[in-house]
């Protein structure tokens, strides 16, 4: 079995190769091949569907609970602020620059190295399944959600996203609504008491002022924001409809269905959700994974950003090297020491979790 130092150096080499291989959401074919190659070189059997790659520990036992390790290998497109080549893995001052280095390449290769470390252990109290998933950035239909049907029931999960290796014990869900406020079309010169733009004003005000009763200890309140308004095509015509887009960040006290029902009961408009599956997620602080992290000096917090946790129905912890604020930024980078520390902490947390559960 390779030692941690060797696995770490190989993980960094894999990350450099991933950076230099474009992998926008739904276009991850080539990075999937790089991940396949890692498993092949380490004599690990794997499965692939679309651009998702997954593997089980060597001595998988159906009688044992299963732990999921997951991170994604797709990226957003580079923004115009880049001063470096986003597809060149550049190391400067201990930083590894490149698109996807921080979100979430560092997490992905650290989890793959951790999985490889435990792969051949015959006496694990949990099975481990590693999923390198696609389409996370676009919440696409061929991402982690499409793989779950191939996996056994999951007891718990670690989702690799940049958290500075602190313990994100809860994550807000996302509900995006298309709202259509109706009215009566007319010439602007005529009196019209049913102008849909005016009708939309109390609807917008409701989204602005309504407070959901339940406030999460770690995620705070549900947050609703009207982010787009559109109506009309010319100055002298009152339109028949006013269209709104509403972004709702859901805490772990509610599911998306409950939020949608409340909206529909309170606004006079047609309300259509773009999706319902991006739910909030959480894990109790008392859970063994969290306690293992706390024992190693890690702190807990609630995360406002969305990840593949949203499609899981087991208890899940978001944890990984890198910093969320660097994600999707120009000249994205991760510190090499963060990857080194990340692998060491993942291994220690899982070792302690396995020893105490």
CSV table of C-alpha atoms in Angstrom, one decimal:
chain,number,residue,atom,x,y,z
A,1,UNK,CA,0.0,0.0,0.0
A,2,UNK,CA,1.3,3.5,-0.9
A,3,UNK,CA,2.1,5.8,2.0
A,4,UNK,CA,0.3,9.1,2.5
A,5,UNK,CA,3.2,11.2,1.1
A,6,UNK,CA,3.3,9.2,-2.1
A,7,UNK,CA,-0.5,9.4,-2.6
A,8,UNK,CA,-0.4,13.2,-1.9
A,9,UNK,CA,2.2,13.8,-4.6
A,10,UNK,CA,0.3,11.6,-7.1
A,11,UNK,CA,-2.9,13.5,-6.2
A,12,UNK,CA,-1.3,16.8,-6.9
A,13,UNK,CA,-0.1,15.5,-10.2
A,14,UNK,CA,-3.6,14.4,-11.0
A,15,UNK,CA,-5.0,17.8,-10.1
A,16,UNK,CA,-2.5,19.5,-12.5
A,17,UNK,CA,-3.7,17.2,-15.3
A,18,UNK,CA,-7.3,17.9,-14.5
A,19,UNK,CA,-6.6,21.7,-14.6
A,20,UNK,CA,-5.1,21.4,-18.0
A,21,UNK,CA,-8.0,19.4,-19.4
A,22,UNK,CA,-11.2,21.5,-20.0
A,23,UNK,CA,-14.2,20.0,-18.2
A,24,UNK,CA,-17.1,22.4,-18.4
A,25,UNK,CA,-20.4,20.9,-17.1
A,26,UNK,CA,-21.7,18.2,-19.5
A,27,UNK,CA,-18.3,18.3,-21.3
A,28,UNK,CA,-16.2,16.2,-18.8
A,29,UNK,CA,-15.3,13.3,-21.0
A,30,UNK,CA,-11.5,13.9,-20.9
A,31,UNK,CA,-11.2,14.5,-17.2
A,32,UNK,CA,-13.3,11.3,-16.6
A,33,UNK,CA,-10.6,9.4,-18.5
A,34,UNK,CA,-7.9,10.9,-16.2
A,35,UNK,CA,-9.8,9.7,-13.2
A,36,UNK,CA,-10.3,6.3,-14.8
A,37,UNK,CA,-6.6,6.1,-15.3
A,38,UNK,CA,-5.9,6.7,-11.6
A,39,UNK,CA,-8.1,3.8,-10.6
A,40,UNK,CA,-6.6,1.6,-13.3
A,41,UNK,CA,-3.0,2.4,-12.1
A,42,UNK,CA,-4.0,1.6,-8.6
A,43,UNK,CA,-5.7,-1.7,-9.5
A,44,UNK,CA,-9.1,-0.4,-8.4
A,45,UNK,CA,-12.2,-1.7,-10.2
A,46,UNK,CA,-14.5,1.2,-11.2
A,47,UNK,CA,-17.8,1.9,-13.0
A,48,UNK,CA,-18.7,4.7,-15.3
A,49,UNK,CA,-22.0,6.1,-16.5
A,50,UNK,CA,-21.9,9.2,-18.7
A,51,UNK,CA,-19.0,11.2,-17.1
A,52,UNK,CA,-19.5,9.9,-13.5
A,53,UNK,CA,-16.9,7.5,-12.2
A,54,UNK,CA,-17.4,5.4,-9.0
A,55,UNK,CA,-15.7,2.6,-7.1
A,56,UNK,CA,-16.3,0.5,-4.0
A,57,UNK,CA,-13.7,-0.6,-1.5
A,58,UNK,CA,-12.2,-3.9,-2.3
A,59,UNK,CA,-13.9,-5.9,0.5
A,60,UNK,CA,-17.3,-4.5,0.1
A,61,UNK,CA,-19.8,-6.2,2.5
A,62,UNK,CA,-23.5,-5.8,2.0
A,63,UNK,CA,-24.1,-6.3,5.7
A,64,UNK,CA,-22.2,-3.1,6.6
A,65,UNK,CA,-23.3,0.5,6.3
A,66,UNK,CA,-22.0,2.5,3.4
A,67,UNK,CA,-20.1,5.8,3.5
A,68,UNK,CA,-20.1,8.0,0.4
A,69,UNK,CA,-17.1,10.1,-0.6
A,70,UNK,CA,-18.0,12.5,-3.3
A,71,UNK,CA,-16.7,15.5,-5.2
A,72,UNK,CA,-17.1,16.8,-8.8
A,73,UNK,CA,-14.7,17.2,-11.8
A,74,UNK,CA,-16.7,19.7,-13.8
A,75,UNK,CA,-16.0,23.4,-13.8
A,76,UNK,CA,-17.7,26.7,-14.6
A,77,UNK,CA,-16.3,28.7,-17.6
A,78,UNK,CA,-13.4,31.1,-16.8
A,79,UNK,CA,-14.5,34.7,-16.2
A,80,UNK,CA,-12.9,37.6,-18.1
A,81,UNK,CA,-10.8,38.7,-15.2
A,82,UNK,CA,-8.2,35.9,-15.6
A,83,UNK,CA,-4.6,37.2,-16.0
A,84,UNK,CA,-3.2,33.6,-16.2
A,85,UNK,CA,-4.1,30.8,-18.6
A,86,UNK,CA,-6.9,29.1,-16.8
A,87,UNK,CA,-6.0,25.8,-18.4
A,88,UNK,CA,-2.3,25.9,-17.3
A,89,UNK,CA,-1.4,24.4,-14.0
A,90,UNK,CA,1.0,27.1,-12.6
A,91,UNK,CA,2.7,26.8,-9.2
A,92,UNK,CA,3.8,30.1,-7.7
A,93,UNK,CA,4.6,30.8,-4.0
A,94,UNK,CA,3.1,27.6,-2.9
A,95,UNK,CA,-0.1,28.2,-4.9
A,96,UNK,CA,-1.4,26.0,-7.6
A,97,UNK,CA,-3.3,28.2,-10.1
A,98,UNK,CA,-5.8,27.0,-12.7
A,99,UNK,CA,-9.6,26.7,-13.4
A,100,UNK,CA,-11.1,24.2,-11.0
A,101,UNK,CA,-8.1,24.0,-8.7
A,102,UNK,CA,-10.1,25.2,-5.7
A,103,UNK,CA,-13.6,24.3,-6.9
A,104,UNK,CA,-13.4,21.4,-6.5
A,105,UNK,CA,-10.3,19.8,-7.9
A,106,UNK,CA,-8.3,19.9,-4.7
A,107,UNK,CA,-11.2,18.3,-2.8
A,108,UNK,CA,-11.7,15.7,-5.5
A,109,UNK,CA,-8.1,14.5,-5.7
A,110,UNK,CA,-7.8,14.6,-1.9
A,111,UNK,CA,-10.8,12.3,-1.5
A,112,UNK,CA,-9.6,10.0,-4.3
A,113,UNK,CA,-6.3,9.7,-2.5
A,114,UNK,CA,-8.1,9.0,0.8
A,115,UNK,CA,-10.3,6.4,-0.8
A,116,UNK,CA,-7.2,4.7,-2.3
A,117,UNK,CA,-5.6,4.7,1.1
A,118,UNK,CA,-8.5,2.7,2.6
A,119,UNK,CA,-9.4,0.7,-0.5
A,120,UNK,CA,-7.6,-2.6,0.4
A,121,UNK,CA,-8.4,-2.6,4.1
A,122,UNK,CA,-10.2,-5.9,5.0
A,123,UNK,CA,-11.7,-4.9,8.3
A,124,UNK,CA,-13.5,-1.6,7.7
A,125,UNK,CA,-16.7,-1.2,9.8
A,126,UNK,CA,-18.2,0.7,6.9
A,127,UNK,CA,-18.1,0.2,3.1
A,128,UNK,CA,-16.7,3.2,1.2
A,129,UNK,CA,-17.9,4.3,-2.2
A,130,UNK,CA,-16.0,7.0,-4.1
A,131,UNK,CA,-18.0,9.0,-6.7
A,132,UNK,CA,-16.2,11.5,-8.9
A,133,UNK,CA,-19.3,13.2,-10.3
A,134,UNK,CA,-20.2,15.4,-13.3
A,135,UNK,CA,-22.6,18.4,-13.9
A,136,UNK,CA,-22.4,19.7,-10.3
A,137,UNK,CA,-21.9,23.3,-11.4
A,138,UNK,CA,-25.0,23.1,-13.6
A,139,UNK,CA,-27.1,20.9,-11.3
A,140,UNK,CA,-27.5,18.8,-14.4
A,141,UNK,CA,-29.5,15.6,-14.8
A,142,UNK,CA,-26.4,13.4,-15.4
A,143,UNK,CA,-24.6,14.3,-12.2
A,144,UNK,CA,-24.5,12.6,-8.8
A,145,UNK,CA,-28.2,12.3,-8.7
A,146,UNK,CA,-28.1,10.0,-11.7
A,147,UNK,CA,-25.6,7.7,-10.0
A,148,UNK,CA,-27.6,7.1,-6.8
A,149,UNK,CA,-29.7,4.4,-8.3
A,150,UNK,CA,-26.5,2.3,-8.8
A,151,UNK,CA,-25.5,2.6,-5.1
A,152,UNK,CA,-26.6,0.8,-2.0
A,153,UNK,CA,-28.5,2.7,0.7
A,154,UNK,CA,-26.1,5.3,2.0
A,155,UNK,CA,-25.6,5.7,5.7
A,156,UNK,CA,-23.7,9.0,5.6
A,157,UNK,CA,-21.5,11.1,3.2
A,158,UNK,CA,-18.6,13.5,3.0
A,159,UNK,CA,-19.0,15.9,0.1
A,160,UNK,CA,-15.8,17.5,-1.0
A,161,UNK,CA,-16.1,21.3,-1.4
A,162,UNK,CA,-13.7,24.0,-0.3
A,163,UNK,CA,-14.4,24.7,3.4
A,164,UNK,CA,-10.8,25.3,4.7
A,165,UNK,CA,-11.2,21.8,6.1
A,166,UNK,CA,-13.8,23.1,8.6
A,167,UNK,CA,-17.0,21.2,9.1
A,168,UNK,CA,-20.0,22.5,7.2
A,169,UNK,CA,-22.7,20.6,9.1
A,170,UNK,CA,-25.6,22.1,7.2
A,171,UNK,CA,-26.2,23.6,3.7
A,172,UNK,CA,-29.0,25.7,2.4
A,173,UNK,CA,-31.2,24.3,-0.4
A,174,UNK,CA,-32.2,26.2,-3.5
A,175,UNK,CA,-35.6,26.8,-5.0
A,176,UNK,CA,-35.9,28.9,-8.1
A,177,UNK,CA,-39.4,30.1,-9.0
A,178,UNK,CA,-40.8,31.5,-12.3
A,179,UNK,CA,-43.7,33.7,-11.3
A,180,UNK,CA,-46.2,35.1,-13.8
A,181,UNK,CA,-48.4,37.9,-12.6
A,182,UNK,CA,-51.4,38.3,-14.9
A,183,UNK,CA,-53.2,41.5,-16.1
A,184,UNK,CA,-55.0,43.0,-19.0
A,185,UNK,CA,-53.2,44.2,-22.1
A,186,UNK,CA,-54.2,47.6,-23.3
A,187,UNK,CA,-53.1,50.8,-25.0
A,188,UNK,CA,-51.1,52.9,-22.5
A,189,UNK,CA,-53.3,56.0,-23.2
A,190,UNK,CA,-56.4,54.3,-21.8
A,191,UNK,CA,-57.2,53.8,-18.1
A,192,UNK,CA,-56.4,50.2,-17.1
A,193,UNK,CA,-56.9,49.1,-13.5
A,194,UNK,CA,-55.5,45.7,-14.2
A,195,UNK,CA,-51.9,46.5,-15.2
A,196,UNK,CA,-49.8,43.4,-14.4
A,197,UNK,CA,-46.8,45.5,-13.5
A,198,UNK,CA,-48.7,47.2,-10.8
A,199,UNK,CA,-50.3,43.9,-9.8
A,200,UNK,CA,-46.7,42.5,-9.4
A,201,UNK,CA,-45.8,45.2,-6.8
A,202,UNK,CA,-47.6,43.5,-3.8
A,203,UNK,CA,-46.2,40.1,-5.0
A,204,UNK,CA,-42.7,41.5,-5.0
A,205,UNK,CA,-43.3,43.1,-1.6
A,206,UNK,CA,-44.5,39.8,-0.2
A,207,UNK,CA,-41.3,38.1,-1.2
A,208,UNK,CA,-39.4,41.0,0.3
A,209,UNK,CA,-41.1,41.1,3.7
A,210,UNK,CA,-42.4,37.6,4.4
A,211,UNK,CA,-40.6,35.7,7.2
A,212,UNK,CA,-40.7,31.9,7.5
A,213,UNK,CA,-41.2,31.1,11.2
A,214,UNK,CA,-38.6,28.4,11.6
A,215,UNK,CA,-35.0,29.7,12.0
A,216,UNK,CA,-32.2,27.2,11.8
A,217,UNK,CA,-29.5,27.2,14.5
A,218,UNK,CA,-26.8,26.9,11.9
A,219,UNK,CA,-28.3,28.3,8.7
A,220,UNK,CA,-30.5,31.1,10.0
A,221,UNK,CA,-33.7,32.0,8.2
A,222,UNK,CA,-35.1,31.2,4.8
A,223,UNK,CA,-34.0,33.9,2.4
A,224,UNK,CA,-36.1,34.9,-0.6
A,225,UNK,CA,-34.9,37.3,-3.3
A,226,UNK,CA,-36.6,38.6,-6.4
A,227,UNK,CA,-33.7,38.6,-8.9
A,228,UNK,CA,-35.3,39.3,-12.3
A,229,UNK,CA,-38.3,41.3,-13.5
A,230,UNK,CA,-39.5,41.5,-17.1
A,231,UNK,CA,-42.6,42.9,-18.8
A,232,UNK,CA,-43.7,44.7,-21.9
A,233,UNK,CA,-42.1,45.3,-25.3
A,234,UNK,CA,-42.9,48.8,-26.2
A,235,UNK,CA,-43.7,52.1,-24.4
A,236,UNK,CA,-47.3,52.5,-25.4
A,237,UNK,CA,-48.6,49.0,-24.7
A,238,UNK,CA,-49.6,47.7,-21.2
A,239,UNK,CA,-48.5,44.0,-21.3
A,240,UNK,CA,-50.7,41.1,-20.3
A,241,UNK,CA,-48.1,39.6,-18.0
A,242,UNK,CA,-45.2,40.5,-15.7
A,243,UNK,CA,-42.6,37.8,-15.2
A,244,UNK,CA,-40.5,37.4,-12.0
A,245,UNK,CA,-37.7,35.1,-11.0
A,246,UNK,CA,-37.3,34.4,-7.3
A,247,UNK,CA,-34.2,32.8,-5.7
A,248,UNK,CA,-35.1,31.1,-2.4
A,249,UNK,CA,-32.3,29.7,-0.1
A,250,UNK,CA,-34.0,27.1,2.1
A,251,UNK,CA,-32.8,26.3,5.6
A,252,UNK,CA,-32.8,22.8,7.1
A,253,UNK,CA,-36.1,23.4,8.9
A,254,UNK,CA,-38.1,23.1,5.7
A,255,UNK,CA,-38.1,21.0,2.5
A,256,UNK,CA,-38.7,22.6,-0.9
A,257,UNK,CA,-42.3,21.4,-1.1
A,258,UNK,CA,-43.3,23.2,2.1
A,259,UNK,CA,-41.7,26.4,0.8
A,260,UNK,CA,-43.5,26.1,-2.5
A,261,UNK,CA,-46.9,25.5,-0.8
A,262,UNK,CA,-46.5,28.6,1.3
A,263,UNK,CA,-45.6,30.8,-1.7
A,264,UNK,CA,-48.6,29.6,-3.7
A,265,UNK,CA,-50.9,30.2,-0.7
A,266,UNK,CA,-49.8,33.8,-0.4
A,267,UNK,CA,-49.3,35.3,-3.8
A,268,UNK,CA,-51.8,36.0,-6.6
A,269,UNK,CA,-49.8,34.6,-9.5
A,270,UNK,CA,-48.8,31.5,-11.4
A,271,UNK,CA,-45.8,29.9,-9.6
A,272,UNK,CA,-43.7,27.3,-11.3
A,273,UNK,CA,-40.5,25.8,-9.7
A,274,UNK,CA,-37.6,25.1,-12.0
A,275,UNK,CA,-36.7,22.1,-9.9
A,276,UNK,CA,-37.6,20.6,-6.5
A,277,UNK,CA,-34.6,18.4,-5.8
A,278,UNK,CA,-32.1,20.9,-4.5
A,279,UNK,CA,-33.0,20.5,-0.8
A,280,UNK,CA,-31.3,21.7,2.3
A,281,UNK,CA,-29.0,19.2,4.0
A,282,UNK,CA,-27.5,18.6,7.5
A,283,UNK,CA,-25.8,16.2,9.8
A,284,UNK,CA,-26.1,16.3,13.6
A,285,UNK,CA,-23.1,17.6,15.5
A,286,UNK,CA,-23.3,14.4,17.6
A,287,UNK,CA,-22.6,12.3,14.5
A,288,UNK,CA,-19.3,10.4,14.5
A,289,UNK,CA,-17.9,12.1,11.5
A,290,UNK,CA,-18.5,15.5,13.0
A,291,UNK,CA,-17.1,14.5,16.4
A,292,UNK,CA,-14.0,13.0,14.8
A,293,UNK,CA,-13.4,16.4,13.1
A,294,UNK,CA,-14.1,18.4,16.3
A,295,UNK,CA,-11.6,16.2,18.1
A,296,UNK,CA,-9.0,17.3,15.6
A,297,UNK,CA,-9.6,21.0,16.2
A,298,UNK,CA,-12.1,21.6,13.3
A,299,UNK,CA,-15.0,24.0,13.8
A,300,UNK,CA,-18.6,23.6,12.6
A,301,UNK,CA,-20.7,26.1,10.6
A,302,UNK,CA,-23.6,26.3,8.2
A,303,UNK,CA,-22.9,26.9,4.5
A,304,UNK,CA,-25.0,29.2,2.3
A,305,UNK,CA,-23.6,27.8,-0.9
A,306,UNK,CA,-25.1,24.8,-2.8
A,307,UNK,CA,-23.3,21.5,-3.6
A,308,UNK,CA,-24.2,17.9,-4.5
A,309,UNK,CA,-25.3,17.5,-0.9
A,310,UNK,CA,-28.7,18.8,-2.2
A,311,UNK,CA,-29.4,15.5,-4.0
A,312,UNK,CA,-28.5,13.3,-1.1
A,313,UNK,CA,-31.0,11.9,1.4
A,314,UNK,CA,-28.5,10.6,3.9
A,315,UNK,CA,-26.7,12.6,6.6
A,316,UNK,CA,-23.9,14.5,4.9
A,317,UNK,CA,-21.0,16.6,5.8
A,318,UNK,CA,-19.4,19.2,3.5
A,319,UNK,CA,-15.6,19.2,4.0
A,320,UNK,CA,-12.6,20.0,1.9
A,321,UNK,CA,-9.4,21.8,1.3
A,322,UNK,CA,-9.4,25.3,-0.3
A,323,UNK,CA,-11.6,28.3,0.4
A,324,UNK,CA,-15.1,28.9,-0.9
A,325,UNK,CA,-14.4,32.6,-1.6
A,326,UNK,CA,-11.9,31.6,-4.3
A,327,UNK,CA,-14.4,29.6,-6.2
A,328,UNK,CA,-15.4,31.0,-9.6
A,329,UNK,CA,-12.9,33.8,-9.2
A,330,UNK,CA,-10.3,35.0,-11.6
A,331,UNK,CA,-6.9,33.3,-11.3
A,332,UNK,CA,-8.4,30.6,-9.1
A,333,UNK,CA,-5.9,28.8,-6.9
A,334,UNK,CA,-5.4,26.4,-4.1
A,335,UNK,CA,-2.4,26.2,-1.8
A,336,UNK,CA,-0.4,23.0,-2.1
A,337,UNK,CA,-0.2,22.7,1.6
A,338,UNK,CA,-4.0,22.7,1.8
A,339,UNK,CA,-4.1,19.5,-0.3
A,340,UNK,CA,-1.5,17.9,1.9
A,341,UNK,CA,-3.4,18.9,5.0
A,342,UNK,CA,-6.7,17.9,3.4
A,343,UNK,CA,-5.6,14.3,2.7
A,344,UNK,CA,-4.1,13.9,6.2
A,345,UNK,CA,-7.2,15.2,7.9
A,346,UNK,CA,-9.6,13.1,5.7
A,347,UNK,CA,-7.6,10.0,6.7
A,348,UNK,CA,-7.5,10.9,10.4
A,349,UNK,CA,-11.2,11.8,10.5
A,350,UNK,CA,-12.2,8.5,8.8
A,351,UNK,CA,-9.8,6.5,10.9
A,352,UNK,CA,-11.2,7.9,14.1
A,353,UNK,CA,-14.8,7.5,12.8
A,354,UNK,CA,-14.2,3.9,11.9
A,355,UNK,CA,-12.5,3.2,15.2
A,356,UNK,CA,-15.4,4.6,17.2
A,357,UNK,CA,-18.4,3.4,15.3
